[in-house]
XYZ file of C-alpha atoms in Angstrom:
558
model
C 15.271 2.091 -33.245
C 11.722 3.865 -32.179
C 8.439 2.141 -30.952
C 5.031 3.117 -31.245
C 2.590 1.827 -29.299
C 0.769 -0.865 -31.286
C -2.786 -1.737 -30.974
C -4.922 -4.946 -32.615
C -7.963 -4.032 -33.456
C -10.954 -5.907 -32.233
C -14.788 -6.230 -32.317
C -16.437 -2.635 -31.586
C -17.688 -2.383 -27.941
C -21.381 -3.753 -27.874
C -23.815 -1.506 -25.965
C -24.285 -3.752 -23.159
C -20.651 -3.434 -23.072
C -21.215 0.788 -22.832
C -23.856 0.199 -19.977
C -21.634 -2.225 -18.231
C -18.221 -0.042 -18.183
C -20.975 2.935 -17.082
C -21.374 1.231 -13.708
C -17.841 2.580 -13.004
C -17.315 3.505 -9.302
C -20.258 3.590 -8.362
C -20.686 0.388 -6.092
C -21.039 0.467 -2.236
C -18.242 -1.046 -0.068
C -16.971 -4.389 0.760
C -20.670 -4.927 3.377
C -19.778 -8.482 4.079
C -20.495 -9.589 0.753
C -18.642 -13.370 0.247
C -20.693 -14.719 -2.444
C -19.125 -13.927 -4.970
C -22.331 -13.040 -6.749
C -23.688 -9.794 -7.812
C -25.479 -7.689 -5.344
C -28.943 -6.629 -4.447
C -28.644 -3.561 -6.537
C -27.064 -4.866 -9.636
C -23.551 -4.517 -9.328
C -21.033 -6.793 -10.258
C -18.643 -8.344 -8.139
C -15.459 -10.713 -8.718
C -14.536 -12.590 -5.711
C -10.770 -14.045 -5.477
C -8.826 -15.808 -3.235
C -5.091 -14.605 -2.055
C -2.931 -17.398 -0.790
C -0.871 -15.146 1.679
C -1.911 -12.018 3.447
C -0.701 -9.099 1.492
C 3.118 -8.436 2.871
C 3.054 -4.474 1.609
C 0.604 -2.350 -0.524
C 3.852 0.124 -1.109
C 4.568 -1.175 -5.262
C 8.126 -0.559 -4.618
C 9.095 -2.449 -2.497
C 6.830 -4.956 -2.631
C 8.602 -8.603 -2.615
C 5.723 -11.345 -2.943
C 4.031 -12.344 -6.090
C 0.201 -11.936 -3.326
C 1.096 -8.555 -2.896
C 1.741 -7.853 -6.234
C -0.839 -9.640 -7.797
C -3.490 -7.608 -5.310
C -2.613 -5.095 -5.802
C 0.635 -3.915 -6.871
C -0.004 -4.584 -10.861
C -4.053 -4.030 -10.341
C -3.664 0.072 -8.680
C 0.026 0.665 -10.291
C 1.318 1.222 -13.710
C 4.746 1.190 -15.371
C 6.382 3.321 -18.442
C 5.255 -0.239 -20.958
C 4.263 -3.525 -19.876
C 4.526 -6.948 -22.095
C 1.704 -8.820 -23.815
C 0.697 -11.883 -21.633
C 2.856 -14.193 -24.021
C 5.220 -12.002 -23.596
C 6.106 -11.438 -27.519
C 6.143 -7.888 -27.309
C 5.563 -4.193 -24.805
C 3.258 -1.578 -25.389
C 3.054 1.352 -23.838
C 1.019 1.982 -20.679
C 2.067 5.655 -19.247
C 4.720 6.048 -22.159
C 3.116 5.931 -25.337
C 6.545 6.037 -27.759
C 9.977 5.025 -26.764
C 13.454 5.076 -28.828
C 16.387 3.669 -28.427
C 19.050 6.717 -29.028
C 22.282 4.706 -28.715
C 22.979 1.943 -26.963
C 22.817 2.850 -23.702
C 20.023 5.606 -23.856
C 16.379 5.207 -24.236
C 14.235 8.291 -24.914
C 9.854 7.810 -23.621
C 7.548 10.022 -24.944
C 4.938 9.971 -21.818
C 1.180 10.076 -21.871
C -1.110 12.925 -21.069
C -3.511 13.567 -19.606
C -3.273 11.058 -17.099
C -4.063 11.268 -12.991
C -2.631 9.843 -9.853
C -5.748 8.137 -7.426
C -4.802 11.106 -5.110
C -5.888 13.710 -8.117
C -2.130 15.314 -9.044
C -0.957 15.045 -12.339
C 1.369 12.440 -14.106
C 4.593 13.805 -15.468
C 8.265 13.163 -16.087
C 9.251 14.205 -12.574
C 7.375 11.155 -10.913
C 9.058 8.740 -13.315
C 12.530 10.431 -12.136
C 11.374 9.768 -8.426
C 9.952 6.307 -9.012
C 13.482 5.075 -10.140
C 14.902 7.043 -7.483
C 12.721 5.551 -4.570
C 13.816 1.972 -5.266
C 17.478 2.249 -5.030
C 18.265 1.064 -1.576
C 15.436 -0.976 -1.338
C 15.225 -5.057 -1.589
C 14.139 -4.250 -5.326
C 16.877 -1.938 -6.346
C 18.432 -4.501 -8.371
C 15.572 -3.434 -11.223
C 16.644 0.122 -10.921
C 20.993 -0.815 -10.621
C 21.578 -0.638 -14.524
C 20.265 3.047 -14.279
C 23.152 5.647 -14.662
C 21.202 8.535 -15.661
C 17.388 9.886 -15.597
C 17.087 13.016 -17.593
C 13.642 15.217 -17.435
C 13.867 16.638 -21.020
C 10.044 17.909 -20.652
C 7.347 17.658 -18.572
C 6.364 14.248 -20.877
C 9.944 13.361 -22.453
C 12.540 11.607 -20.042
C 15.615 9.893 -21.408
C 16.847 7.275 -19.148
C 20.604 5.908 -19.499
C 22.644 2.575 -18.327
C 26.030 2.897 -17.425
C 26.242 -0.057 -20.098
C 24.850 -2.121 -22.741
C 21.774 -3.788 -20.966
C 20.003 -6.108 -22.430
C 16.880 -6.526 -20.082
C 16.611 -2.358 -19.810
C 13.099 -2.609 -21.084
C 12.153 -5.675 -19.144
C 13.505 -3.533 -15.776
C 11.546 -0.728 -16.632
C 9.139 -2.477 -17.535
C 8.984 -3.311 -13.531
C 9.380 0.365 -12.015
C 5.828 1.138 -10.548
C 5.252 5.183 -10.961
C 4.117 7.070 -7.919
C 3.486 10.954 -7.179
C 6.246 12.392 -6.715
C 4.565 15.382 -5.087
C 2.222 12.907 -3.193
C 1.967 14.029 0.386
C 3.957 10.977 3.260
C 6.238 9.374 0.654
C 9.477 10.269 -0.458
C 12.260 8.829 -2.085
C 13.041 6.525 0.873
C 10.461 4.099 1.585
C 11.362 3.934 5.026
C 11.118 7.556 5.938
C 7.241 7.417 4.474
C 4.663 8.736 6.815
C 1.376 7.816 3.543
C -0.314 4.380 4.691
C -0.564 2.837 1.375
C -3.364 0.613 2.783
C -5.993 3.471 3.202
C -5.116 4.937 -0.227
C -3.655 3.600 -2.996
C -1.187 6.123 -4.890
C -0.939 4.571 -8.509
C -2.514 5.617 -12.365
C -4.003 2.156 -12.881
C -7.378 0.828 -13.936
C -8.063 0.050 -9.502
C -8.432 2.002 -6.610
C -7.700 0.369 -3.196
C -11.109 0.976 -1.143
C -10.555 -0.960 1.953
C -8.041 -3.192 3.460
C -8.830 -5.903 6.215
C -5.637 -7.349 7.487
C -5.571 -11.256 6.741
C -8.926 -10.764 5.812
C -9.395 -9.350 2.391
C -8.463 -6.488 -0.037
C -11.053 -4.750 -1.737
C -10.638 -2.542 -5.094
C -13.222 -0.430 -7.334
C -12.920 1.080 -10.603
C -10.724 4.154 -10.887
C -13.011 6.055 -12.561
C -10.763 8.727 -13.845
C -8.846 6.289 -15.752
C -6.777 7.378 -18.726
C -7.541 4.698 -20.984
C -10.114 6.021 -24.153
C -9.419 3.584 -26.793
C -12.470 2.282 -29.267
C -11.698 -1.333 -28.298
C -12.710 -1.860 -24.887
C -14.595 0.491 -22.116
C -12.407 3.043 -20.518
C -13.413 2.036 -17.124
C -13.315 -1.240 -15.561
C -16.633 -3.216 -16.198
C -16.768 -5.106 -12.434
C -18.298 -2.617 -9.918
C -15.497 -4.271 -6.888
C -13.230 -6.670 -6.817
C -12.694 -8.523 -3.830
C -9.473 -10.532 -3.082
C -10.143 -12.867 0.261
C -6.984 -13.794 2.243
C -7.534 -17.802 2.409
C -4.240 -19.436 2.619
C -5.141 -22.645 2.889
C -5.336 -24.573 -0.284
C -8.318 -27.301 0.534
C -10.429 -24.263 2.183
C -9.864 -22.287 -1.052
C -11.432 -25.177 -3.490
C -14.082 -25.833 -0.814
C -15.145 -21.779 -1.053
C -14.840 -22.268 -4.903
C -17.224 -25.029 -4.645
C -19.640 -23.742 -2.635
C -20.092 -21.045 -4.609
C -18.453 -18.453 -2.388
C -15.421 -17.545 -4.912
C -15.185 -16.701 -8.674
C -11.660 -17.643 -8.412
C -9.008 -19.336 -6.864
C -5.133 -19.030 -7.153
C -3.463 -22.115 -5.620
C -5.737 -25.210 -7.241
C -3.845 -28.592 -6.258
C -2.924 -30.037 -9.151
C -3.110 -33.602 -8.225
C -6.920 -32.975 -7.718
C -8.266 -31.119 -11.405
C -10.583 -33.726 -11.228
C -12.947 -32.697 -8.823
C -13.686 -29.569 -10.657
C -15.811 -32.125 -13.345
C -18.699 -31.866 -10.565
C -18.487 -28.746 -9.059
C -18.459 -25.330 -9.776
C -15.031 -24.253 -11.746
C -13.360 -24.317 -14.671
C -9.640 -25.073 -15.133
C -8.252 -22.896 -17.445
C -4.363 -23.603 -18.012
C -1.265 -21.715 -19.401
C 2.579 -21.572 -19.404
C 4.263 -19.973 -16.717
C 7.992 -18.739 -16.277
C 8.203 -19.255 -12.383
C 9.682 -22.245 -10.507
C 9.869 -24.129 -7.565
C 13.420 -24.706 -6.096
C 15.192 -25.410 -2.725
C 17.957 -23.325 -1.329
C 21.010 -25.400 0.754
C 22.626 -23.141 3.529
C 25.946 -23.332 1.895
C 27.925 -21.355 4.265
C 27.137 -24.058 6.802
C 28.437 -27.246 7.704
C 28.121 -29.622 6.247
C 26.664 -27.892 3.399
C 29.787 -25.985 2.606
C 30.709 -29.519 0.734
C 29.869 -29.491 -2.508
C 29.552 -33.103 -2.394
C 26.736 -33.101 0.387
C 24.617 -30.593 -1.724
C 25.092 -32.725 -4.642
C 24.305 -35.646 -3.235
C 21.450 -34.467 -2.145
C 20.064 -33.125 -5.091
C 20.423 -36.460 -6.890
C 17.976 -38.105 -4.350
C 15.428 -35.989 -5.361
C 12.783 -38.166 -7.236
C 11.768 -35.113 -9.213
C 9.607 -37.323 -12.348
C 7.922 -39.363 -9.309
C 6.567 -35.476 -7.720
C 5.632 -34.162 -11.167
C 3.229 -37.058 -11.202
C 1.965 -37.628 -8.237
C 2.266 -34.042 -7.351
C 1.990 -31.860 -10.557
C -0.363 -34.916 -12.158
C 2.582 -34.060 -14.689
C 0.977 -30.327 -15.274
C 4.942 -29.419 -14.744
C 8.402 -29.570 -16.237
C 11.524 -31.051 -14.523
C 14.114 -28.393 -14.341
C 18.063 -28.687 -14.088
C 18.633 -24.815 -13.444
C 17.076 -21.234 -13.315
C 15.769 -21.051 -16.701
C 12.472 -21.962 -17.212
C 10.898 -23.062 -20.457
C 8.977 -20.088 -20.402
C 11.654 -17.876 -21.843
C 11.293 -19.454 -25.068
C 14.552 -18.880 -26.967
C 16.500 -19.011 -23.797
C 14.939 -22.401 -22.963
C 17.271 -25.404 -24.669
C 15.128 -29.047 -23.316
C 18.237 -31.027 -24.592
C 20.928 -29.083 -22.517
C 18.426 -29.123 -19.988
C 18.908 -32.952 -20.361
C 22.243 -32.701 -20.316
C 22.571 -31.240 -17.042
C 20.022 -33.612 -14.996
C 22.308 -36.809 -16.615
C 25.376 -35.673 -15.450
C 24.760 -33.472 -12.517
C 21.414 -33.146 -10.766
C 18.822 -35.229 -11.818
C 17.566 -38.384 -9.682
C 20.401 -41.060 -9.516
C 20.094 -42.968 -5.905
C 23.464 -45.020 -6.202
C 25.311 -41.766 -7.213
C 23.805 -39.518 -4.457
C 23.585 -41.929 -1.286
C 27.523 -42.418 -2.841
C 28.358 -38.374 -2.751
C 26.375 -37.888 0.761
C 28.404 -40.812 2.556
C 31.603 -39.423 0.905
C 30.640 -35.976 2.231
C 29.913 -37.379 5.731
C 33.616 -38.918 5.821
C 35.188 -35.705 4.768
C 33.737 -33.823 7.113
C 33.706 -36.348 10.352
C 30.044 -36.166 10.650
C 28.071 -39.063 12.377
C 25.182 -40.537 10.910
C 22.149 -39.516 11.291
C 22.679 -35.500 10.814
C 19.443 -33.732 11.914
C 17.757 -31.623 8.796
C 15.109 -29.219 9.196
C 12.951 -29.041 5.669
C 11.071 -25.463 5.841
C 8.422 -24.195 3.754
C 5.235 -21.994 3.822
C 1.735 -23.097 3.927
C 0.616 -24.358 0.459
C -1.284 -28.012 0.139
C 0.729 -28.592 -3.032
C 4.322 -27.292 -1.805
C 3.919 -29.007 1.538
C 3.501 -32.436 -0.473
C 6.387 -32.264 -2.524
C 8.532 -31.464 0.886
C 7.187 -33.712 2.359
C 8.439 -35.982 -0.210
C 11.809 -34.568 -0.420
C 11.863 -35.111 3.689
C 10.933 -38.371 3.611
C 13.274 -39.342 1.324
C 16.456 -38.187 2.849
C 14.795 -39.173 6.137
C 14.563 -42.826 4.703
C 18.617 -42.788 4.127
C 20.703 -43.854 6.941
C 22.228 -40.515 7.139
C 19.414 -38.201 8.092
C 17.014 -37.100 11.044
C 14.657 -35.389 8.946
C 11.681 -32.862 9.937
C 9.234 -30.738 7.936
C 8.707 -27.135 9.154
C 5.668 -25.729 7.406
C 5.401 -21.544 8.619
C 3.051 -19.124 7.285
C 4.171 -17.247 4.496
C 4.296 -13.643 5.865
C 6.514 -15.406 8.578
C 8.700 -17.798 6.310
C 9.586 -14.043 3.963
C 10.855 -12.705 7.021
C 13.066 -15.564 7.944
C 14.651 -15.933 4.334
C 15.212 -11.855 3.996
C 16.864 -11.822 7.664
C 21.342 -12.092 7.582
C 20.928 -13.775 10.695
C 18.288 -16.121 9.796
C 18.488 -19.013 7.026
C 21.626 -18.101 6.077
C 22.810 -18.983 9.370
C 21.003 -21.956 10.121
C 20.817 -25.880 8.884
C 17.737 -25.322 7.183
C 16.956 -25.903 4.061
C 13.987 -23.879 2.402
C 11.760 -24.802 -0.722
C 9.629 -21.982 -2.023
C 8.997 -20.614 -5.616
C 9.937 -17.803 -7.586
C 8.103 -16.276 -9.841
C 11.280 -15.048 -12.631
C 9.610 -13.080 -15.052
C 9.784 -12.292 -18.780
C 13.944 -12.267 -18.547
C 16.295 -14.590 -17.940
C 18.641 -12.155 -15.823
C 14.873 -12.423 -13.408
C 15.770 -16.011 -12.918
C 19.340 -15.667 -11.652
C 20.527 -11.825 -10.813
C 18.688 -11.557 -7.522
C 18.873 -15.574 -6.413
C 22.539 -16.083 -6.764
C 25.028 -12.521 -7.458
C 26.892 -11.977 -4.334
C 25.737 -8.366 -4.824
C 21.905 -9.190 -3.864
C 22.879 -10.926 -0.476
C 20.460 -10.131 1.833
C 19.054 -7.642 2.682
C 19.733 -6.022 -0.568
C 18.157 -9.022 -2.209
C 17.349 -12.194 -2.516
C 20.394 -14.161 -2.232
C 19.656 -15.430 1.091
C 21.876 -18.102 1.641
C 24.921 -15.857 0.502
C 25.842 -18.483 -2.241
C 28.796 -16.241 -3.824
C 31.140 -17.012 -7.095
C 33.226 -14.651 -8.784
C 32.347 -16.489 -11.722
C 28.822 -16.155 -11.379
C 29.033 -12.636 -10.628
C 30.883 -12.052 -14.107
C 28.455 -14.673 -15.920
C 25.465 -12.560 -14.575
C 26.768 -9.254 -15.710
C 27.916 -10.537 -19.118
C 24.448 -11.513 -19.510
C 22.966 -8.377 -18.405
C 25.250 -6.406 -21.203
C 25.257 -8.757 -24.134
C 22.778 -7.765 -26.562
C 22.945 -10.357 -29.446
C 20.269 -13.175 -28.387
C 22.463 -16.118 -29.356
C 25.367 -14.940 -27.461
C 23.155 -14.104 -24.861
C 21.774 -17.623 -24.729
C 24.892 -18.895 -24.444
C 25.660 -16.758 -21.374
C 22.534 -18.778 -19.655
C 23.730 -21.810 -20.799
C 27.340 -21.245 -19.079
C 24.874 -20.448 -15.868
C 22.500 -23.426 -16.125
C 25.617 -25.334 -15.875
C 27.810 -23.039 -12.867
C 24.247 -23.612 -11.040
C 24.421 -26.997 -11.493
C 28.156 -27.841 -10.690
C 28.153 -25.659 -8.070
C 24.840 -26.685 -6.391
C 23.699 -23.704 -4.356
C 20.291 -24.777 -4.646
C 18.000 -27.375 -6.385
C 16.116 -26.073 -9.032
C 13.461 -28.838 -9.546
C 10.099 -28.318 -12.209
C 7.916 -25.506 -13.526
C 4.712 -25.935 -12.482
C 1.935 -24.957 -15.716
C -0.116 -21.942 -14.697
C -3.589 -23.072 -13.572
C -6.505 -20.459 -12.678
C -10.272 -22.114 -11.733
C -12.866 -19.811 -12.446
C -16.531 -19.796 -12.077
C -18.515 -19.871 -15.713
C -21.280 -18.176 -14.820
C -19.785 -14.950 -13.375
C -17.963 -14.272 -16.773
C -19.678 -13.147 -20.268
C -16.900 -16.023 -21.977
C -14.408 -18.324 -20.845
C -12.511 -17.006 -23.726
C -11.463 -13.730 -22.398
C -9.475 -15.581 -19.478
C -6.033 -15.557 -20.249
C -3.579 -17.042 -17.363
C -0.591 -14.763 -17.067
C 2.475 -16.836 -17.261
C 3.764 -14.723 -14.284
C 1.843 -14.943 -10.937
C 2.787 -11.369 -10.163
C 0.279 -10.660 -12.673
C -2.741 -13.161 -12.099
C -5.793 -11.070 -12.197
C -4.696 -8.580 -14.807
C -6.693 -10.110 -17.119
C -9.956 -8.666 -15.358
C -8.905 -5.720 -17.190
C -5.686 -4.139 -18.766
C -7.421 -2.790 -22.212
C -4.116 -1.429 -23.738
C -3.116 -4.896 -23.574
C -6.295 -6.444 -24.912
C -7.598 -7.799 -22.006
C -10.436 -7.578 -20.607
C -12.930 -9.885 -18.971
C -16.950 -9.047 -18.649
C -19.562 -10.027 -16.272
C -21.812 -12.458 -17.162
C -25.306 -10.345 -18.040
């Protein structure tokens, strides 16, 4: 089976279109600029908020969806990359691919193509990309790789050990760096580069200067491969600015004072406001959930019927409305309606009735059971712990208050900053060893194995991954790997089926709604509202400004 690169065809690029991709580079620095509006001397700026401070500007290891969405997807580029609705990939620095057998794929790259630091793509930096993420938090992308072979300096063949049926969807999230790049090698750790003074990627953004937990500013790349008919082969914003403003209520008060084109955390119980003020809600699907994680390696978590019981109290419809202002779907597992053909809403159903959705009787039942079993006295002290974020704080707070309204809990809420929450979850010694129980969301991606492999195999514990409260079940484990390796989609559905419902027997976490994508943008910055697509995954948020192999682009307003 072989793949060419397909391309829609589209409008021809207008003049003023010409004229406004010729601005390229060309713009001064960041000089204090937080209007969002376009300077003095005619350049174009987009102005958009971050809800966390960048964690890492290094694409491989990079572990939050702010990072990533900065910067990581904006300056770096992979082998092929998925539409937005994530039917189909096209190529990006591969322009063919072909599935040999099935366990080998064979990418023709492109050429012609530059790093931001001038050397030259070829097959060798692919080779070292894959290379550079084994041992890192993200090697599980890279773990299905047996084999990279250089067959020319722009023809690699790349080989699983087995059958693996989200290979493209893993390459798909291998950022390519120089390999002959000056500071980095293949170990992250042993790097000397500072990837926040210069960026090291192929794509469409350079990184020109980085103001810790202030704000990230990019420019055009103006040797960028791109030279299709469609779009301009530069990006048509002189600078993009990304301002660090974590706090939900003073994001939507810069957005409506005029001092953001964009903001990424909107609450959703307030879309109202935005009917007299400056913003426009644009909305989309999204893959990524919100969940909470029980410490089940502690007492009294380690009984199944205390997590359970727990989980049923949980008045997940009552948060997608007063929360959500039901822009969300409840959720009984991992798999999030997103995936489309993975997605079943009446197994779904299924799986709230009879194991996790709200039932007060059955869970105030389960928890007092639990409490006997284990000799535990009324009330047990709980810690709730998230990071700052207006919307996740509420629905915490909610889940707080209502095991703190039970007899049987002490109940706090322990809201962190995110770059200090990350830390916390990633550390062996840290939630996995405490009481705590964390809610956060996770972004998933275009493939179900995104949704499961890292949260709950017992071979992405901590550090190595994500599995940070060391949940581990052998039959998990061979669930996730039959998954990985079968290639038929119904049997492969089935596989996620059989998880949805280990996940929900077993109770390692709650998984509780998927929240709908929702970007607010300024009207008058843009050409047309039109060319705003919302990127189901966050990772990705402001690709949309431009990514012309993918047919998107977005224009200034003239």
């Amino acid at each position: 089976m072989s793949h060419r690169d397909p391309r829609t065809k589209q409008s021809s690029t207008t003049r003023r279109r010409v004229l406004a991709a010729m601005g390229g580079a060309s713009a001064v620095g960041l000089a204090g600029c937080v209007d969002g509006g376009d300077g003095d001397d005619g350049t174009t700026e987009f102005v958009a908020a971050a809800g966390a401070n960048p964690g890492t500007f290094d694409p491989t290891i990079i572990a939050d969806a702010t990072s990533n969405s900065v910067v990581g997807t904006m300056a770096y580029e992979t082998l092929i990359a998925s539409l937005f609705d994530l039917s189909e990939f096209r190529g990006e620095l591969a322009t063919d691919w072909e599935q040999v057998d099935e366990t080998t794929f064979n990418f023709t790259l492109r050429e012609g193509v530059t790093f931001h630091n001038g050397d030259e793509f070829v097959a060798d930096d692919v080779a070292f990309s894959i290379e550079r993420m084994r041992g890192t938090t993200n090697a599980a992308t890279v773990s299905f790789v047996d084999s990279v072979d250089v067959i020319g300096d722009y023809e690699i063949e790349i080989t699983s050990a087995n059958p693996h049926a989200p290979f493209l969807a893993d390459i798909a999230a291998v950022p390519i760096l120089p390999s002959g790049a000056d500071g980095i090698s293949e170990s992250p750790a042993e790097d000397d580069h500072d990837f926040t003074e210069e960026s090291l990627g192929t794509g469409p953004w350079v990184l020109e200067e980085f103001s810790d937990e202030d704000r990230a500013v990019l420019v055009p790349y103006e040797e960028y491969w791109y030279d299709g008919d469609d779009h301009p082969g530069t990006a048509p914003w002189d600078r993009v600015t990304f301002r660090v403003i974590p706090e939900q209520v003073s994001q939507e008060e810069a957005m409506a004072n005029g001092e953001l084109d964009m903001i990424d955390n909107p609450a959703p119980f307030e879309l109202d406001q935005w009917a007299d003020q400056t913003g426009e809600i644009i909305t989309g699907d999204a893959v990524g959930f919100d969940f909470i994680t029980y410490p089940v390696l502690q007492e009294p978590f380690t009984n199944e019927k205390f997590r359970r019981g727990m989980t049923r109290l949980i008045p997940k419809s009552d948060v997608i409305e007063a929360v959500f202002g039901g822009n969300a779907t409840e959720l009984a597992g991992p798999i999030s309606p997103g995936l489309g053909a993975f997605w079943d809403e009446e197994h779904e159903q299924e799986l709230l009735d009879e194991y996790v959705g709200q039932d007060e009787e059955t869970g105030l039942q389960l928890i007092e059971e639990a409490f006997e079993e284990e000799d535990i006295e009324a009330p047990f002290e709980i810690s709730f712990i998230t990071n700052v974020n207006r919307t996740r704080e509420r629905w915490m707070e909610i889940i707080q208050q209502t095991m703190d309204d039970t007899e049987f809990f002490d109940a706090d809420l322990d809201v962190r900053a995110f770059d200090d929450l990350v830390p916390f979850l990633l550390d062996p010694e840290g939630a996995a060893q405490s009481t705590d129980v964390a809610g956060i969301g996770w972004t998933g991606g275009s493939d179900p194995d995104g949704h499961v492999a890292e949260l709950l195999s017992s071979e992405r514990h901590v550090p190595d991954g994500f599995n940070w409260n060391l949940y581990e079940s052998e039959e998990m484990d061979q669930l996730i790997e039959d998954g990985q390796q079968t290639i038929d989609v119904d049997e492969r559905r089935q596989v996620y089926q059989d998880i949805q419902e280990l996940v929900a027997q077993d109770v390692p976490m709650a998984n509780m709604w998927t929240g709908d994508q929702i970007d607010v943008v300024n009207p008058e910055k843009l050409e047309s509202l039109d060319q705003w697509s919302p990127h189901p995954n966050s990772s990705n948020r402001y690709n949309t400004l431009y990514k012309p192999h993918l047919d998107e682009v977005v224009y200034p307003a003239e």
